[in-house]
Amino acid sequence: MSLVTGDPLSLLLFRLHSGRLLGINLLKVNEIIPCPPLTKLPNRHPHVRGIATLRGSALTVIDLARAIGERGAADVDDGCLIVTELSRSRQGLHVKSVERIVQCSTRDVRPPPAGAGNRAFITGVTQIDGAIVQILDIEKVLHGIAPALDEAPLDGWLESKDQQLLQGRRVLLVDDSQVALQQTLNVLRQLGLDCTAVRSAQAALQQLHDYQQAEMPFELLVSDIEMPEMDGYNLVREIRRSADIAATYVLLHTSLDSTMNTEKARSVGANAVLTKFSSVDLTQALLDAFRQMDGRS
């Protein structure tokens, strides 16, 4: 396999009250503001400080330190909010301080250490000016506060011909977030697809080659964009330059919601891009993909 050059990654660095240094993809950040007055709702989740009103819209404010198992600030005035938008939701993360924006390469982001465990709440680590920066798994934080609701069986609204179209089709899924991986896998399996799941782009690339060689090719790849070492964009580039798997249909499934991501996804050769997470939208994207492959309208 050829060597991959990493795409540039902009990280917003911030600290918790413990002094822990974390980073978050700048594309997930809307703004940074002082913490406004909060309304504390009864029976709220213990990691939710309250609800703020931001330009007429309600904003859930999460005590990020508590959400990842640390002691939070005693006073909301001690710190600031990072307002984030991803996976079709917006929330404020209460942190001690925001430091700066830095640039790095996706290839310099490594997976979490093997001993980090399931409570690590990070998707990767990198080094900035000699300091270790842990990249926040915000999807895992949000899932811990508001787990995705179980939806009604998807085959209830699928026409018989659509169910038949999906049955047994071979799909490879790659996502470095365990929460997002399991969420997507549940939908794919419910639809009757023959699924294989991996946690890194390198592993996905290897699976595509191996299954092709075994004459059991994957027809479709559902891939996250943000991943350590090799991101979704570079994964698509590698697929398109590999003759044996170049025809694989690629759906980039991302928590990042912007026109820029769609344009870049198309430019590297992705067939489609979808914002997480809607099981209905994902199902429709899969139907569109297989109809296209089968030459249907």
mmCIF file of C-alpha atoms in Angstrom, residues 17-276:
data_model
loop_
_atom_site.group_PDB
_atom_site.id
_atom_site.type_symbol
_atom_site.label_atom_id
_atom_site.label_comp_id
_atom_site.label_asym_id
_atom_site.label_seq_id
_atom_site.Cartn_x
_atom_site.Cartn_y
_atom_site.Cartn_z
ATOM 1 C CA HIS A 17 -10.236 22.421 36.067
ATOM 2 C CA SER A 18 -7.896 19.507 36.822
ATOM 3 C CA GLY A 19 -5.384 21.019 34.384
ATOM 4 C CA ARG A 20 -5.940 18.254 31.838
ATOM 5 C CA LEU A 21 -5.232 19.427 28.285
ATOM 6 C CA LEU A 22 -7.710 18.369 25.607
ATOM 7 C CA GLY A 23 -8.368 19.216 21.981
ATOM 8 C CA ILE A 24 -11.486 19.290 19.843
ATOM 9 C CA ASN A 25 -11.755 19.553 16.068
ATOM 10 C CA LEU A 26 -12.317 23.224 15.288
ATOM 11 C CA LEU A 27 -14.984 22.299 12.729
ATOM 12 C CA LYS A 28 -17.154 21.139 15.636
ATOM 13 C CA VAL A 29 -16.910 24.489 17.433
ATOM 14 C CA ASN A 30 -19.417 27.286 16.803
ATOM 15 C CA GLU A 31 -18.135 29.830 19.310
ATOM 16 C CA ILE A 32 -16.560 30.377 22.725
ATOM 17 C CA ILE A 33 -18.490 32.499 25.230
ATOM 18 C CA PRO A 34 -18.593 33.318 28.955
ATOM 19 C CA CYS A 35 -21.119 31.101 30.697
ATOM 20 C CA PRO A 36 -24.513 32.889 30.646
ATOM 21 C CA PRO A 37 -27.122 32.570 33.425
ATOM 22 C CA LEU A 38 -28.453 29.032 33.637
ATOM 23 C CA THR A 39 -31.894 27.622 34.357
ATOM 24 C CA LYS A 40 -31.629 24.450 36.406
ATOM 25 C CA LEU A 41 -34.304 21.990 35.416
ATOM 26 C CA PRO A 42 -35.701 19.367 37.805
ATOM 27 C CA ASN A 43 -34.531 15.804 37.222
ATOM 28 C CA ARG A 44 -31.771 16.952 34.917
ATOM 29 C CA HIS A 45 -28.824 14.659 34.238
ATOM 30 C CA PRO A 46 -26.115 15.137 36.917
ATOM 31 C CA HIS A 47 -23.592 16.164 34.247
ATOM 32 C CA VAL A 48 -25.867 18.903 32.897
ATOM 33 C CA ARG A 49 -25.375 22.245 34.667
ATOM 34 C CA GLY A 50 -28.556 23.702 33.211
ATOM 35 C CA ILE A 51 -30.111 25.367 30.195
ATOM 36 C CA ALA A 52 -28.903 28.684 28.779
ATOM 37 C CA THR A 53 -30.638 30.942 26.276
ATOM 38 C CA LEU A 54 -28.370 31.868 23.394
ATOM 39 C CA ARG A 55 -29.815 34.274 20.838
ATOM 40 C CA GLY A 56 -33.315 33.030 21.537
ATOM 41 C CA SER A 57 -32.502 29.310 21.420
ATOM 42 C CA ALA A 58 -32.155 26.889 24.321
ATOM 43 C CA LEU A 59 -28.661 25.487 24.857
ATOM 44 C CA THR A 60 -27.896 22.530 27.116
ATOM 45 C CA VAL A 61 -24.765 23.245 29.180
ATOM 46 C CA ILE A 62 -22.684 20.188 30.044
ATOM 47 C CA ASP A 63 -20.093 20.111 32.813
ATOM 48 C CA LEU A 64 -17.454 18.401 30.685
ATOM 49 C CA ALA A 65 -15.176 17.495 33.595
ATOM 50 C CA ARG A 66 -17.960 15.630 35.396
ATOM 51 C CA ALA A 67 -19.081 13.995 32.161
ATOM 52 C CA ILE A 68 -15.673 12.346 31.750
ATOM 53 C CA GLY A 69 -15.293 11.358 35.403
ATOM 54 C CA GLU A 70 -13.451 14.331 36.912
ATOM 55 C CA ARG A 71 -14.423 16.964 39.463
ATOM 56 C CA GLY A 72 -16.128 19.951 37.878
ATOM 57 C CA ALA A 73 -16.009 23.608 38.861
ATOM 58 C CA ALA A 74 -18.003 24.704 41.893
ATOM 59 C CA ASP A 75 -18.996 27.968 40.186
ATOM 60 C CA VAL A 76 -20.201 28.398 36.606
ATOM 61 C CA ASP A 77 -18.481 31.795 36.518
ATOM 62 C CA ASP A 78 -15.161 29.962 36.800
ATOM 63 C CA GLY A 79 -14.622 29.042 33.175
ATOM 64 C CA CYS A 80 -16.270 29.417 29.770
ATOM 65 C CA LEU A 81 -18.430 27.584 27.276
ATOM 66 C CA ILE A 82 -17.313 25.904 24.075
ATOM 67 C CA VAL A 83 -20.463 25.814 21.954
ATOM 68 C CA THR A 84 -20.313 22.759 19.715
ATOM 69 C CA GLU A 85 -22.466 21.504 16.874
ATOM 70 C CA LEU A 86 -22.334 17.947 15.658
ATOM 71 C CA SER A 87 -24.568 15.014 14.842
ATOM 72 C CA ARG A 88 -27.545 17.358 14.410
ATOM 73 C CA SER A 89 -27.331 18.800 17.931
ATOM 74 C CA ARG A 90 -25.854 21.855 19.644
ATOM 75 C CA GLN A 91 -24.589 22.095 23.228
ATOM 76 C CA GLY A 92 -22.269 24.103 25.434
ATOM 77 C CA LEU A 93 -19.265 22.440 27.106
ATOM 78 C CA HIS A 94 -18.282 24.141 30.365
ATOM 79 C CA VAL A 95 -14.465 24.102 30.701
ATOM 80 C CA LYS A 96 -11.821 25.929 32.734
ATOM 81 C CA SER A 97 -10.158 27.820 29.886
ATOM 82 C CA VAL A 98 -9.529 27.872 26.157
ATOM 83 C CA GLU A 99 -5.862 28.139 25.183
ATOM 84 C CA ARG A 100 -5.370 28.425 21.428
ATOM 85 C CA ILE A 101 -5.961 26.965 17.996
ATOM 86 C CA VAL A 102 -3.220 24.749 16.597
ATOM 87 C CA GLN A 103 -2.609 22.988 13.296
ATOM 88 C CA CYS A 104 -1.428 19.407 12.978
ATOM 89 C CA SER A 105 -1.677 16.566 10.478
ATOM 90 C CA THR A 106 -4.189 13.739 10.747
ATOM 91 C CA ARG A 107 -1.312 11.285 10.302
ATOM 92 C CA ASP A 108 0.205 12.593 13.563
ATOM 93 C CA VAL A 109 -2.905 11.673 15.545
ATOM 94 C CA ARG A 110 -2.499 8.254 17.148
ATOM 95 C CA PRO A 111 -5.159 5.947 18.586
ATOM 96 C CA PRO A 112 -5.633 6.090 22.374
ATOM 97 C CA PRO A 113 -3.139 3.994 24.370
ATOM 98 C CA ALA A 114 -4.158 0.354 24.747
ATOM 99 C CA GLY A 115 -4.603 0.784 28.502
ATOM 100 C CA ALA A 116 -6.872 3.813 28.204
ATOM 101 C CA GLY A 117 -10.004 1.718 28.658
ATOM 102 C CA ASN A 118 -13.624 2.420 27.774
ATOM 103 C CA ARG A 119 -13.828 5.411 30.118
ATOM 104 C CA ALA A 120 -11.113 7.390 28.383
ATOM 105 C CA PHE A 121 -13.488 9.622 26.355
ATOM 106 C CA ILE A 122 -10.793 10.262 23.750
ATOM 107 C CA THR A 123 -10.511 9.228 20.108
ATOM 108 C CA GLY A 124 -6.788 9.881 19.737
ATOM 109 C CA VAL A 125 -3.688 11.634 21.002
ATOM 110 C CA THR A 126 -1.130 13.902 19.387
ATOM 111 C CA GLN A 127 1.836 15.994 20.450
ATOM 112 C CA ILE A 128 1.850 19.788 20.213
ATOM 113 C CA ASP A 129 5.034 21.667 21.149
ATOM 114 C CA GLY A 130 6.165 18.734 23.268
ATOM 115 C CA ALA A 131 2.870 18.424 25.166
ATOM 116 C CA ILE A 132 0.529 15.462 24.826
ATOM 117 C CA VAL A 133 -2.937 16.537 23.657
ATOM 118 C CA GLN A 134 -5.878 14.170 24.044
ATOM 119 C CA ILE A 135 -8.644 14.582 21.444
ATOM 120 C CA LEU A 136 -12.097 14.538 22.985
ATOM 121 C CA ASP A 137 -14.636 11.892 21.943
ATOM 122 C CA ILE A 138 -17.581 14.276 22.138
ATOM 123 C CA GLU A 139 -19.953 11.674 20.667
ATOM 124 C CA LYS A 140 -19.259 9.401 23.619
ATOM 125 C CA VAL A 141 -19.822 12.285 26.059
ATOM 126 C CA LEU A 142 -23.194 13.097 24.505
ATOM 127 C CA HIS A 143 -24.246 9.449 24.355
ATOM 128 C CA GLY A 144 -23.525 9.107 28.085
ATOM 129 C CA ILE A 145 -25.903 11.982 28.817
ATOM 130 C CA ALA A 146 -28.635 11.306 26.264
ATOM 131 C CA PRO A 147 -28.331 7.808 24.773
ATOM 132 C CA ALA A 148 -29.917 7.417 21.362
ATOM 133 C CA LEU A 149 -33.487 6.234 21.664
ATOM 134 C CA ASP A 150 -34.300 2.821 20.256
ATOM 135 C CA GLU A 151 -36.341 3.429 17.132
ATOM 136 C CA ALA A 152 -39.129 1.333 15.757
ATOM 137 C CA PRO A 153 -38.000 -1.492 13.452
ATOM 138 C CA LEU A 154 -36.955 0.045 10.170
ATOM 139 C CA ASP A 155 -38.411 -2.723 8.047
ATOM 140 C CA GLY A 156 -41.862 -1.562 9.118
ATOM 141 C CA TRP A 157 -41.850 1.240 6.561
ATOM 142 C CA LEU A 158 -39.732 -0.406 3.890
ATOM 143 C CA GLU A 159 -41.446 -1.752 0.809
ATOM 144 C CA SER A 160 -40.891 -5.416 0.068
ATOM 145 C CA LYS A 161 -38.717 -4.631 -2.968
ATOM 146 C CA ASP A 162 -36.504 -2.366 -0.806
ATOM 147 C CA GLN A 163 -36.099 -5.067 1.837
ATOM 148 C CA GLN A 164 -35.073 -7.497 -0.879
ATOM 149 C CA LEU A 165 -32.650 -4.940 -2.327
ATOM 150 C CA LEU A 166 -30.767 -4.725 0.998
ATOM 151 C CA GLN A 167 -30.860 -8.347 2.116
ATOM 152 C CA GLY A 168 -27.407 -9.894 2.376
ATOM 153 C CA ARG A 169 -25.534 -7.049 0.638
ATOM 154 C CA ARG A 170 -21.948 -6.892 1.871
ATOM 155 C CA VAL A 171 -21.076 -3.703 3.752
ATOM 156 C CA LEU A 172 -17.906 -2.664 5.585
ATOM 157 C CA LEU A 173 -18.234 -0.135 8.400
ATOM 158 C CA VAL A 174 -15.347 1.853 9.886
ATOM 159 C CA ASP A 175 -15.544 4.312 12.791
ATOM 160 C CA ASP A 176 -13.061 4.998 15.583
ATOM 161 C CA SER A 177 -15.837 5.926 18.039
ATOM 162 C CA GLN A 178 -17.213 2.775 19.660
ATOM 163 C CA VAL A 179 -20.517 4.523 20.347
ATOM 164 C CA ALA A 180 -20.984 5.656 16.736
ATOM 165 C CA LEU A 181 -19.801 2.278 15.416
ATOM 166 C CA GLN A 182 -22.335 0.341 17.468
ATOM 167 C CA GLN A 183 -25.137 2.765 16.675
ATOM 168 C CA THR A 184 -24.580 2.423 12.932
ATOM 169 C CA LEU A 185 -23.993 -1.324 13.113
ATOM 170 C CA ASN A 186 -27.347 -1.819 14.846
ATOM 171 C CA VAL A 187 -29.137 -0.118 11.951
ATOM 172 C CA LEU A 188 -27.236 -2.012 9.246
ATOM 173 C CA ARG A 189 -27.920 -5.371 10.833
ATOM 174 C CA GLN A 190 -31.581 -4.512 11.391
ATOM 175 C CA LEU A 191 -31.830 -3.927 7.639
ATOM 176 C CA GLY A 192 -30.494 -7.402 6.902
ATOM 177 C CA LEU A 193 -27.128 -6.306 5.532
ATOM 178 C CA ASP A 194 -24.076 -8.556 5.826
ATOM 179 C CA CYS A 195 -21.823 -6.287 7.913
ATOM 180 C CA THR A 196 -18.207 -6.259 9.007
ATOM 181 C CA ALA A 197 -16.994 -3.504 11.359
ATOM 182 C CA VAL A 198 -13.483 -2.194 12.069
ATOM 183 C CA ARG A 199 -12.095 0.699 14.127
ATOM 184 C CA SER A 200 -9.475 2.234 11.813
ATOM 185 C CA ALA A 201 -9.055 3.277 8.193
ATOM 186 C CA GLN A 202 -5.949 1.094 7.821
ATOM 187 C CA ALA A 203 -7.924 -1.925 8.996
ATOM 188 C CA ALA A 204 -10.726 -1.043 6.566
ATOM 189 C CA LEU A 205 -8.293 -0.793 3.668
ATOM 190 C CA GLN A 206 -6.810 -4.168 4.535
ATOM 191 C CA GLN A 207 -10.272 -5.766 4.798
ATOM 192 C CA LEU A 208 -11.275 -4.379 1.396
ATOM 193 C CA HIS A 209 -8.172 -5.880 -0.227
ATOM 194 C CA ASP A 210 -8.429 -9.198 1.627
ATOM 195 C CA TYR A 211 -12.101 -9.768 0.838
ATOM 196 C CA GLN A 212 -11.582 -8.777 -2.779
ATOM 197 C CA GLN A 213 -8.762 -11.307 -3.059
ATOM 198 C CA ALA A 214 -11.006 -13.954 -1.498
ATOM 199 C CA GLU A 215 -13.627 -13.137 -4.171
ATOM 200 C CA MET A 216 -16.091 -11.909 -1.520
ATOM 201 C CA PRO A 217 -15.853 -8.160 -2.176
ATOM 202 C CA PHE A 218 -17.607 -5.514 -0.137
ATOM 203 C CA GLU A 219 -20.009 -3.552 -2.300
ATOM 204 C CA LEU A 220 -20.229 -0.548 -0.004
ATOM 205 C CA LEU A 221 -18.097 1.149 2.637
ATOM 206 C CA VAL A 222 -19.634 3.330 5.347
ATOM 207 C CA SER A 223 -16.797 5.386 6.814
ATOM 208 C CA ASP A 224 -16.327 8.049 9.441
ATOM 209 C CA ILE A 225 -14.188 11.038 8.438
ATOM 210 C CA GLU A 226 -12.387 11.900 11.694
ATOM 211 C CA MET A 227 -10.045 9.013 12.546
ATOM 212 C CA PRO A 228 -6.476 8.767 13.885
ATOM 213 C CA GLU A 229 -3.516 8.121 11.555
ATOM 214 C CA MET A 230 -5.597 7.949 8.364
ATOM 215 C CA ASP A 231 -8.835 9.888 8.074
ATOM 216 C CA GLY A 232 -11.826 9.156 5.863
ATOM 217 C CA TYR A 233 -10.664 11.474 3.083
ATOM 218 C CA ASN A 234 -7.327 9.697 2.741
ATOM 219 C CA LEU A 235 -9.046 6.331 2.967
ATOM 220 C CA VAL A 236 -11.146 7.257 -0.067
ATOM 221 C CA ARG A 237 -8.037 8.442 -1.938
ATOM 222 C CA GLU A 238 -6.329 5.107 -1.259
ATOM 223 C CA ILE A 239 -9.366 3.153 -2.409
ATOM 224 C CA ARG A 240 -9.664 5.097 -5.655
ATOM 225 C CA ARG A 241 -5.994 4.586 -6.534
ATOM 226 C CA SER A 242 -6.130 0.810 -5.823
ATOM 227 C CA ALA A 243 -7.240 -0.957 -9.010
ATOM 228 C CA ASP A 244 -8.765 -3.997 -7.285
ATOM 229 C CA ILE A 245 -11.093 -2.033 -4.965
ATOM 230 C CA ALA A 246 -11.433 1.295 -6.816
ATOM 231 C CA ALA A 247 -15.089 0.647 -7.703
ATOM 232 C CA THR A 248 -16.205 0.343 -4.059
ATOM 233 C CA TYR A 249 -19.128 2.650 -3.268
ATOM 234 C CA VAL A 250 -18.127 4.941 -0.377
ATOM 235 C CA LEU A 251 -20.579 6.693 1.922
ATOM 236 C CA LEU A 252 -18.846 9.085 4.328
ATOM 237 C CA HIS A 253 -20.891 9.191 7.533
ATOM 238 C CA THR A 254 -19.769 12.056 9.732
ATOM 239 C CA SER A 255 -20.737 14.075 12.792
ATOM 240 C CA LEU A 256 -19.397 17.175 11.000
ATOM 241 C CA ASP A 257 -22.197 19.042 9.257
ATOM 242 C CA SER A 258 -21.056 21.568 6.670
ATOM 243 C CA THR A 259 -21.007 22.257 2.956
ATOM 244 C CA MET A 260 -17.207 22.279 3.082
ATOM 245 C CA ASN A 261 -17.109 18.628 4.194
ATOM 246 C CA THR A 262 -19.480 17.637 1.392
ATOM 247 C CA GLU A 263 -17.377 19.394 -1.224
ATOM 248 C CA LYS A 264 -14.160 17.834 0.048
ATOM 249 C CA ALA A 265 -15.750 14.384 0.232
ATOM 250 C CA ARG A 266 -16.799 14.642 -3.396
ATOM 251 C CA SER A 267 -13.399 15.971 -4.465
ATOM 252 C CA VAL A 268 -11.552 12.922 -3.090
ATOM 253 C CA GLY A 269 -13.968 10.494 -4.756
ATOM 254 C CA ALA A 270 -16.629 9.696 -2.147
ATOM 255 C CA ASN A 271 -19.972 8.746 -3.682
ATOM 256 C CA ALA A 272 -22.076 10.357 -0.941
ATOM 257 C CA VAL A 273 -21.806 12.060 2.445
ATOM 258 C CA LEU A 274 -24.300 11.982 5.317
ATOM 259 C CA THR A 275 -24.452 13.710 8.695
ATOM 260 C CA LYS A 276 -24.865 11.417 11.720
#
